[in-house]
Short mmCIF file of C-alpha atoms in Angstrom, two decimals:
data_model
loop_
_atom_site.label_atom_id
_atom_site.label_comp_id
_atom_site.label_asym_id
_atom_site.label_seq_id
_atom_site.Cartn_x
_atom_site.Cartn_y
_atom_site.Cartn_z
CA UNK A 135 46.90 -10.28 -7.14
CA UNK A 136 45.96 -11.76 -10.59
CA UNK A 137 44.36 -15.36 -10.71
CA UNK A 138 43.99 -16.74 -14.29
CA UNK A 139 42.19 -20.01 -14.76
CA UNK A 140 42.81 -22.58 -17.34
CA UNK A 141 39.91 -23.75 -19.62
CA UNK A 142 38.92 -27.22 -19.57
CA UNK A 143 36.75 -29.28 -22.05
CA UNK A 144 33.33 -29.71 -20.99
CA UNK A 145 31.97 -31.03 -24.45
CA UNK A 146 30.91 -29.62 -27.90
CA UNK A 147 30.31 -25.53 -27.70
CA UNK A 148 28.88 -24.73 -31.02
CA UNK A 149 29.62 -21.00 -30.22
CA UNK A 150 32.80 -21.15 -29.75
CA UNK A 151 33.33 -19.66 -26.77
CA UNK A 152 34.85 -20.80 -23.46
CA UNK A 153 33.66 -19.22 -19.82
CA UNK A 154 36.41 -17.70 -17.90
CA UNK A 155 36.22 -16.08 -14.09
CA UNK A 156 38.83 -13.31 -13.42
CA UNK A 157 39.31 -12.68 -9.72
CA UNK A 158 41.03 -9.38 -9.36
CA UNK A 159 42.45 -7.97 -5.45
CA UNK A 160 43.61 -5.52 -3.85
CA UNK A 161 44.09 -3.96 0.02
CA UNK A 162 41.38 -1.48 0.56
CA UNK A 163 44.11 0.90 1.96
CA UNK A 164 45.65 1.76 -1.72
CA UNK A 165 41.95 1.79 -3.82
CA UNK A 166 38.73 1.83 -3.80
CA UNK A 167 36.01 -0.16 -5.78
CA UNK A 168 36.36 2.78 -8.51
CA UNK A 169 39.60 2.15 -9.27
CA UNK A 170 39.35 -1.70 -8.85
CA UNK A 171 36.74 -1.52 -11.82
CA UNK A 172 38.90 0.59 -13.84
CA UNK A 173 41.98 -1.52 -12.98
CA UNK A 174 40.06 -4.72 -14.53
CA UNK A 175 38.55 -2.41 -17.69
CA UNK A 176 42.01 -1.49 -18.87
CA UNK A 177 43.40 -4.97 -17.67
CA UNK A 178 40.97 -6.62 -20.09
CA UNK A 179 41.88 -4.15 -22.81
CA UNK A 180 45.50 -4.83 -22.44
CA UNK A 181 44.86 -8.76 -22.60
CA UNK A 182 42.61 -8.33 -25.60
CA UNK A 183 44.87 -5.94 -27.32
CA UNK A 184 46.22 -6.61 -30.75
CA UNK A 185 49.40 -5.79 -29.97
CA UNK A 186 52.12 -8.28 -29.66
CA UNK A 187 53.74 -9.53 -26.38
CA UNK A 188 57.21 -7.30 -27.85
CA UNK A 189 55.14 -4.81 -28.46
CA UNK A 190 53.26 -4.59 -25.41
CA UNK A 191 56.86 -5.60 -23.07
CA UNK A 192 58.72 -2.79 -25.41
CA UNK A 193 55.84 -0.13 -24.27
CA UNK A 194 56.03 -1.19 -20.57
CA UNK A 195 60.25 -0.87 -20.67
CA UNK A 196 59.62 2.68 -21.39
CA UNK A 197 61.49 5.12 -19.18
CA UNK A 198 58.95 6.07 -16.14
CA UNK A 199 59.67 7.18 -12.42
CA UNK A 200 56.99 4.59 -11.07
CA UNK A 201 57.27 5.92 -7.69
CA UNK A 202 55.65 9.72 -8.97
CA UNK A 203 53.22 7.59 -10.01
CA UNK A 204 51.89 6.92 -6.57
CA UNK A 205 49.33 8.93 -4.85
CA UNK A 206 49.92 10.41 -1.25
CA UNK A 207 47.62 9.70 0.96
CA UNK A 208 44.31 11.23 0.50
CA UNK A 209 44.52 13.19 4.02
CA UNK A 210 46.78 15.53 2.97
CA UNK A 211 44.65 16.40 -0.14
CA UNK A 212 42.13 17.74 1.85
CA UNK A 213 41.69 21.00 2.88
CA UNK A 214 40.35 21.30 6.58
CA UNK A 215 40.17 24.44 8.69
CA UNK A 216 42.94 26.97 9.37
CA UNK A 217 42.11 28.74 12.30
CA UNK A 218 41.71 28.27 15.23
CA UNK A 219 38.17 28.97 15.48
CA UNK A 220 37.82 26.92 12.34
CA UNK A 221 38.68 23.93 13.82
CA UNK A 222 36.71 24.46 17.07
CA UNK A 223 33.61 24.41 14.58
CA UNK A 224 34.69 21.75 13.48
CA UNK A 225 35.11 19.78 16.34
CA UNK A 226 31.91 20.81 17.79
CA UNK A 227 30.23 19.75 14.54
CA UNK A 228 32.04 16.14 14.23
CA UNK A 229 30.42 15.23 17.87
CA UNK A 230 27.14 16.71 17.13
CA UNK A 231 26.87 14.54 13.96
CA UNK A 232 27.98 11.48 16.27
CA UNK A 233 25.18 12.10 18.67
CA UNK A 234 22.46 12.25 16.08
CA UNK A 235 23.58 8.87 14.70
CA UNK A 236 20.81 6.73 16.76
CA UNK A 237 20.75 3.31 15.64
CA UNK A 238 20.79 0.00 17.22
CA UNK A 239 17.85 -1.93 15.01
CA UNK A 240 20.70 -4.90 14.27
CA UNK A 241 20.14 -8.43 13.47
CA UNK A 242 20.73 -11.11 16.53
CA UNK A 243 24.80 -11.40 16.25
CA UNK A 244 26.12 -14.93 17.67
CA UNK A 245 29.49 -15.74 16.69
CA UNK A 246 29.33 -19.64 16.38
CA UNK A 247 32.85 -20.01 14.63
CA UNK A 248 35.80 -18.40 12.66
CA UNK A 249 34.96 -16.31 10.11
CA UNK A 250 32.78 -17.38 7.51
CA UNK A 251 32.50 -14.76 4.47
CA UNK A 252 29.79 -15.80 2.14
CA UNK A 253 28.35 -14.40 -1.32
CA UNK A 254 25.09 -14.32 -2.71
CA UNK A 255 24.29 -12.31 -5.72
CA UNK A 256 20.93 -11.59 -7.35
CA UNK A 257 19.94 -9.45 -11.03
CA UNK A 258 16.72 -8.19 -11.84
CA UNK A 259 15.81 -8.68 -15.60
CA UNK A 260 16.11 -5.62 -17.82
CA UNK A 261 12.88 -5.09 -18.26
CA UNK A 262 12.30 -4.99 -14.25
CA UNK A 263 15.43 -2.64 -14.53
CA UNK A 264 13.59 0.08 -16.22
CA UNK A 265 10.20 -0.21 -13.97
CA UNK A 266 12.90 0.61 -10.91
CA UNK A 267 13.98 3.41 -12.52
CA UNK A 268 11.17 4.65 -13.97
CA UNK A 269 9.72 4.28 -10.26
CA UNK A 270 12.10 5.80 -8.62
CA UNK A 271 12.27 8.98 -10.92
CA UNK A 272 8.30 9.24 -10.65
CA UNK A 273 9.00 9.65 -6.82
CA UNK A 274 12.37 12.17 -7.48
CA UNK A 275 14.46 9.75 -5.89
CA UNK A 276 17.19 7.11 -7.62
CA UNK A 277 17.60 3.90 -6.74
CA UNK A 278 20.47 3.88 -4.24
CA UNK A 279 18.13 6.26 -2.03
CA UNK A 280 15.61 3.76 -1.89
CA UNK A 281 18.11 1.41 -0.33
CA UNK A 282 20.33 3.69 1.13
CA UNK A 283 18.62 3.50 4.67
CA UNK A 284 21.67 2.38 6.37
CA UNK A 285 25.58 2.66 6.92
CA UNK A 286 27.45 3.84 3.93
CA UNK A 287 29.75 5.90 2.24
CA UNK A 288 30.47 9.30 0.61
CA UNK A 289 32.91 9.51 -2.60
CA UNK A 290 35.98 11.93 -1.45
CA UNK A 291 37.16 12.23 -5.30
CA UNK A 292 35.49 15.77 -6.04
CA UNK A 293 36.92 17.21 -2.85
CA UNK A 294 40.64 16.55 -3.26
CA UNK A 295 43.47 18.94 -4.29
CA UNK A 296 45.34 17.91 -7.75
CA UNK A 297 48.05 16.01 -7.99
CA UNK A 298 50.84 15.37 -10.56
CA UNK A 299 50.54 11.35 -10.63
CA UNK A 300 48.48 10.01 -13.47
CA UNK A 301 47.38 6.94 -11.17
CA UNK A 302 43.24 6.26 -10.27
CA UNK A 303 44.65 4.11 -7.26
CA UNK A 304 44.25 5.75 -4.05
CA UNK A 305 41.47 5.88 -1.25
CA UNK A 306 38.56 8.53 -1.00
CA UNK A 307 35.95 7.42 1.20
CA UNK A 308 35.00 9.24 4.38
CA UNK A 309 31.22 7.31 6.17
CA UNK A 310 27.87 8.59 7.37
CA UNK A 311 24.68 6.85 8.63
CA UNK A 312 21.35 7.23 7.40
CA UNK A 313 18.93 7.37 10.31
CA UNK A 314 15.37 6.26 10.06
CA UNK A 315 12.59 5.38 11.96
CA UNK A 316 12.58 1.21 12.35
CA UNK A 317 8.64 0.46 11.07
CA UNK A 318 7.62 -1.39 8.41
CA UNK A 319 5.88 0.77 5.54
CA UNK A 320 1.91 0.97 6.07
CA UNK A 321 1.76 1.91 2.88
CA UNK A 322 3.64 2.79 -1.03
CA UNK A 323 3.50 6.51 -0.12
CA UNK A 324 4.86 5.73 3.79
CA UNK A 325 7.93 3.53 1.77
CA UNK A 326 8.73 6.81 -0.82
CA UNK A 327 8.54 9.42 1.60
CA UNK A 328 11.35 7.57 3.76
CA UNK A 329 13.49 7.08 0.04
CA UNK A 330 13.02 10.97 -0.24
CA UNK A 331 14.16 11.25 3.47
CA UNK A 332 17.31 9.28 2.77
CA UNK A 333 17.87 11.37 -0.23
CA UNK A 334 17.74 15.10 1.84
CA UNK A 335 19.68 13.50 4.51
CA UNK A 336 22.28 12.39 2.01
CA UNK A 337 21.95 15.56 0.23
CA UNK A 338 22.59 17.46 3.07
CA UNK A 339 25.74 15.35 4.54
CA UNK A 340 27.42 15.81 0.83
CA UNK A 341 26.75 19.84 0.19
CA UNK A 342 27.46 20.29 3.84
CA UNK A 343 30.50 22.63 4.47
CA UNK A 344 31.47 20.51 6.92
CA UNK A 345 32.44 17.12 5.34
CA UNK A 346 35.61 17.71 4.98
CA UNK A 347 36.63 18.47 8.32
CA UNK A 348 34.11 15.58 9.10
CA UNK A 349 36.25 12.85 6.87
CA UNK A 350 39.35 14.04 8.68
CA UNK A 351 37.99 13.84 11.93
CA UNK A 352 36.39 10.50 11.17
CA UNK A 353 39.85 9.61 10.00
CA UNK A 354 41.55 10.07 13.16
CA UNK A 355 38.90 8.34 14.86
CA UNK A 356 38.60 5.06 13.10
CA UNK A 357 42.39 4.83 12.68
CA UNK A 358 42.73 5.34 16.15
CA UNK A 359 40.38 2.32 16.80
CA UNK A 360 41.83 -0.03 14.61
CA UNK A 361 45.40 0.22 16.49
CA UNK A 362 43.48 -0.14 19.76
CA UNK A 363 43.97 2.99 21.15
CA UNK A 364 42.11 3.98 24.35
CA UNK A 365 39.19 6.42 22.90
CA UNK A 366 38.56 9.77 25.01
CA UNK A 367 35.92 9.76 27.66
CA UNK A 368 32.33 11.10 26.97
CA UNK A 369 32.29 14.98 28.54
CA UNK A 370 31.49 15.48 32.18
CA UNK A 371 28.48 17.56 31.59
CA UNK A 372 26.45 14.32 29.19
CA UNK A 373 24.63 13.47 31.92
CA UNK A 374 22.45 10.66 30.06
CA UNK A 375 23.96 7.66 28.59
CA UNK A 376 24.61 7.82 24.86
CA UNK A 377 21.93 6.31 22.17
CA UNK A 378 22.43 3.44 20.38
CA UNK A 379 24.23 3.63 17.49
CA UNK A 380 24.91 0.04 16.05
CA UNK A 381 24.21 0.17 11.94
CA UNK A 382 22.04 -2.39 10.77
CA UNK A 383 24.24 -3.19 7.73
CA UNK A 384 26.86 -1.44 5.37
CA UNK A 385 26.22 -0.20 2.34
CA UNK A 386 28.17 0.23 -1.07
CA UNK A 387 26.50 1.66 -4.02
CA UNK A 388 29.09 1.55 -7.11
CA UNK A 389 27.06 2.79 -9.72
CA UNK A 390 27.01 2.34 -13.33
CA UNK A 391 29.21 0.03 -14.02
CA UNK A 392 28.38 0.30 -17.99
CA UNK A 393 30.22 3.26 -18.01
CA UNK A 394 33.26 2.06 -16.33
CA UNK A 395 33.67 -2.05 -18.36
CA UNK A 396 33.00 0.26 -22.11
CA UNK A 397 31.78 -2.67 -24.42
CA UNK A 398 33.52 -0.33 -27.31
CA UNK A 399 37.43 -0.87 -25.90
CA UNK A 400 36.77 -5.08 -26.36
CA UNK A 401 36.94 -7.25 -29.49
CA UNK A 402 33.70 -8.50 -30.21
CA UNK A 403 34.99 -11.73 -29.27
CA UNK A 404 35.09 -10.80 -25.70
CA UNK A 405 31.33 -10.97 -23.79
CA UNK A 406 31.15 -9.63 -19.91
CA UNK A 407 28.32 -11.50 -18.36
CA UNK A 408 28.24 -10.52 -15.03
CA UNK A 409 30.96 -7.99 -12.05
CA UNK A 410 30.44 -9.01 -8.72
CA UNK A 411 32.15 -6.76 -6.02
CA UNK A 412 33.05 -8.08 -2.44
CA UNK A 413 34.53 -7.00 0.36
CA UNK A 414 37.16 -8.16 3.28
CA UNK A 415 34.92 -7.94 6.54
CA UNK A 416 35.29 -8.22 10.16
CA UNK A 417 33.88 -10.81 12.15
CA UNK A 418 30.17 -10.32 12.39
CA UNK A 419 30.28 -8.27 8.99
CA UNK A 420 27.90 -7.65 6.43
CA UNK A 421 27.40 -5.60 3.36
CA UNK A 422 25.10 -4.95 0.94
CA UNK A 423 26.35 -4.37 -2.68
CA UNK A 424 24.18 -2.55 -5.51
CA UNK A 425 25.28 -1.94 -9.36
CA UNK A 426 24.02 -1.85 -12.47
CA UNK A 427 25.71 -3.39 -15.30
CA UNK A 428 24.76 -5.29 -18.46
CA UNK A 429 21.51 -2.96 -17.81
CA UNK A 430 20.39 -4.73 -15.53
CA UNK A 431 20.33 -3.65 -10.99
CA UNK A 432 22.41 -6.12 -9.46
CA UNK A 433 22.20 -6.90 -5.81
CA UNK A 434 25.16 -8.44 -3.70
CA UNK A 435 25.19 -9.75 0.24
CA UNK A 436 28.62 -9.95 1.38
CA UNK A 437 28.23 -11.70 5.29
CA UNK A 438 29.80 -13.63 7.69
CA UNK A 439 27.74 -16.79 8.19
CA UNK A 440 29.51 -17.52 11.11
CA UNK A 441 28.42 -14.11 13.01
CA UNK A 442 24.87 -14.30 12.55
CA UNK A 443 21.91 -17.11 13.79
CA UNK A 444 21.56 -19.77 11.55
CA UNK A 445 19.35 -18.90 8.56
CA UNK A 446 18.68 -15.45 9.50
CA UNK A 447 20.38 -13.72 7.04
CA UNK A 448 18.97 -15.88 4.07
CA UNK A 449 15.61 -15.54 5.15
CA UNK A 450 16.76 -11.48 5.66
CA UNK A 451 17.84 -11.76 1.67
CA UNK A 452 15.22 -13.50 0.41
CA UNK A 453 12.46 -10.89 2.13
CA UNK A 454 14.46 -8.13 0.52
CA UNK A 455 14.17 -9.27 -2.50
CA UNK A 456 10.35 -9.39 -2.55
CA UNK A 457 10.14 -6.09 -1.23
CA UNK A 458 12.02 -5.11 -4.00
CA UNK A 459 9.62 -6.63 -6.76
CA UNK A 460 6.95 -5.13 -4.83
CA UNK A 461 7.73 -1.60 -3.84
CA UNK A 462 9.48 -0.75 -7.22
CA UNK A 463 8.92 -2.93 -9.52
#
């Protein structure tokens, strides 16, 4: 879906130049945020093209099968276990991995109305940018380790089989947890050592052999949820009750952004000020967005105000914040 605003006179610009917001969508079922962003880059290179509107109509009527140009699904791109053995492992593996995710450090949910999605987006100056960094490297980590303590995502894209179809549109995204102990940091050295802990833990989930069979698996599963479908019972022989495992908050870590929106492909007449990236959530939802872009971190908090008490998650935003300045910057 495309949304294009109209410009209206607010008074004398001297520059010259008029704000605009573009609002691109799309289902999360055909594309991720990766090929959202690149959907927008060549979008804006298209609209600030020189060509003309024959031109650019004459290049579209060109002679294309637009249905090879759609991806099959990204399950049967991936290459899980043959035999029989193989996918006992991996069985075995998938519901070890599930009992080590111990969790349940959430915020107080209380769903006090319909759903509620709200936006709040904050960026840290350049020069804050490079102290981040800087800090981070010092300690061997990068910045999305440092906040990567929670519920997010691994990229798929490196793991599936080639395809014919010249498209960037289709899903790769399998899900993991960081687990960590739930104490606030006595000290600098106490806050790194967990960032280098969420590193090997991510380092191991990504290089594991496993992952694979793990995103397929995890596949089943949460497709099987959605539709509603009764989930198998625990085994007989678990004879205690099953940790928590509630995450205290998604995750999505795009990346650098500057490499994706290339400043080169635009007229000079065309200035990017600022991407924001949301997400559709469920009730009670919330998700934490990091980028950098302009080169400068950006921080995003995608929630449900409805789902959560009153205030909590502002004051939750605004303490996260600070932390930020003071741990890294």
């Amino acid at each position: 879906m495309l949304i294009i605003s109209t410009a209206i006179a607010t008074g004398e610009d001297t520059t010259g130049l008029v704000d605009f917001d573009l609002l691109m969508c799309a289902p999360h079922f055909i594309g991720d945020g990766t090929s959202l962003h690149q959907s927008t880059h060549e979008l804006l290179c298209i609209v600030t093209s020189s060509k003309s509107d024959t031109e650019l109509i004459e290049e579209l009527g060109q002679a294309k099968d637009w249905r090879a140009s759609l991806p099959p699904a990204y399950e049967s791109r991936l290459s899980g276990p043959k035999s029989a053995i193989g996918k006992a492992a991996a069985k075995v593996n998938f519901l070890q991995m599930q009992g080590k995710e111990i969790g349940g450090h959430t915020f107080s949910r209380q769903q006090r109305g319909p759903k509620t999605t709200a936006l709040i987006e904050h960026a840290f100056t350049k020069e804050q940018t490079v102290k981040i960094l800087a800090h981070c490297k010092s300690n061997k980590v990068q910045a999305d380790h440092v906040s990567r303590m929670m519920y997010t995502a691994v990229n798929l894209r490196s793991h599936l089989s080639p395809i014919d179809a010249s498209t960037y549109w289709f899903l790769a995204l399998t899900y993991y947890n960081i687990v960590l102990p739930s104490f606030l940091p006595a000290s600098p050295a106490v806050f790194w050592h967990r960032a280098r802990s969420a590193k090997a833990q991510t380092l191991r989930t990504t290089t594991s052999p496993y992952l694979v069979s793990r995103a397929l698996q995890m596949s089943k599963t949460r497709g099987s949820r959605a539709r509603g479908e009764p989930q198998p019972p625990p085994p007989a022989e678990a004879l205690a009750p099953p940790a928590p495992s509630a995450a205290l908050i998604g995750l999505s870590l795009i990346g650098n952004l500057d490499r994706t929106y290339v400043r080169a492909s635009y007229p000079s007449s065309l200035e990017l000020q600022s991407v924001t990236t949301a997400s559709r959530l469920k009730p009670g939802g919330m998700l934490l967005l990091e980028h950098t872009f302009g080169e400068k971190l950006w921080l995003h908090l995608c929630w449900d105000e409805m789902g959560f008490e009153d205030g909590q998650v502002e004051r939750f935003w605004e303490e996260l914040k600070k932390a930020v300045e003071e741990y890294l910057c």
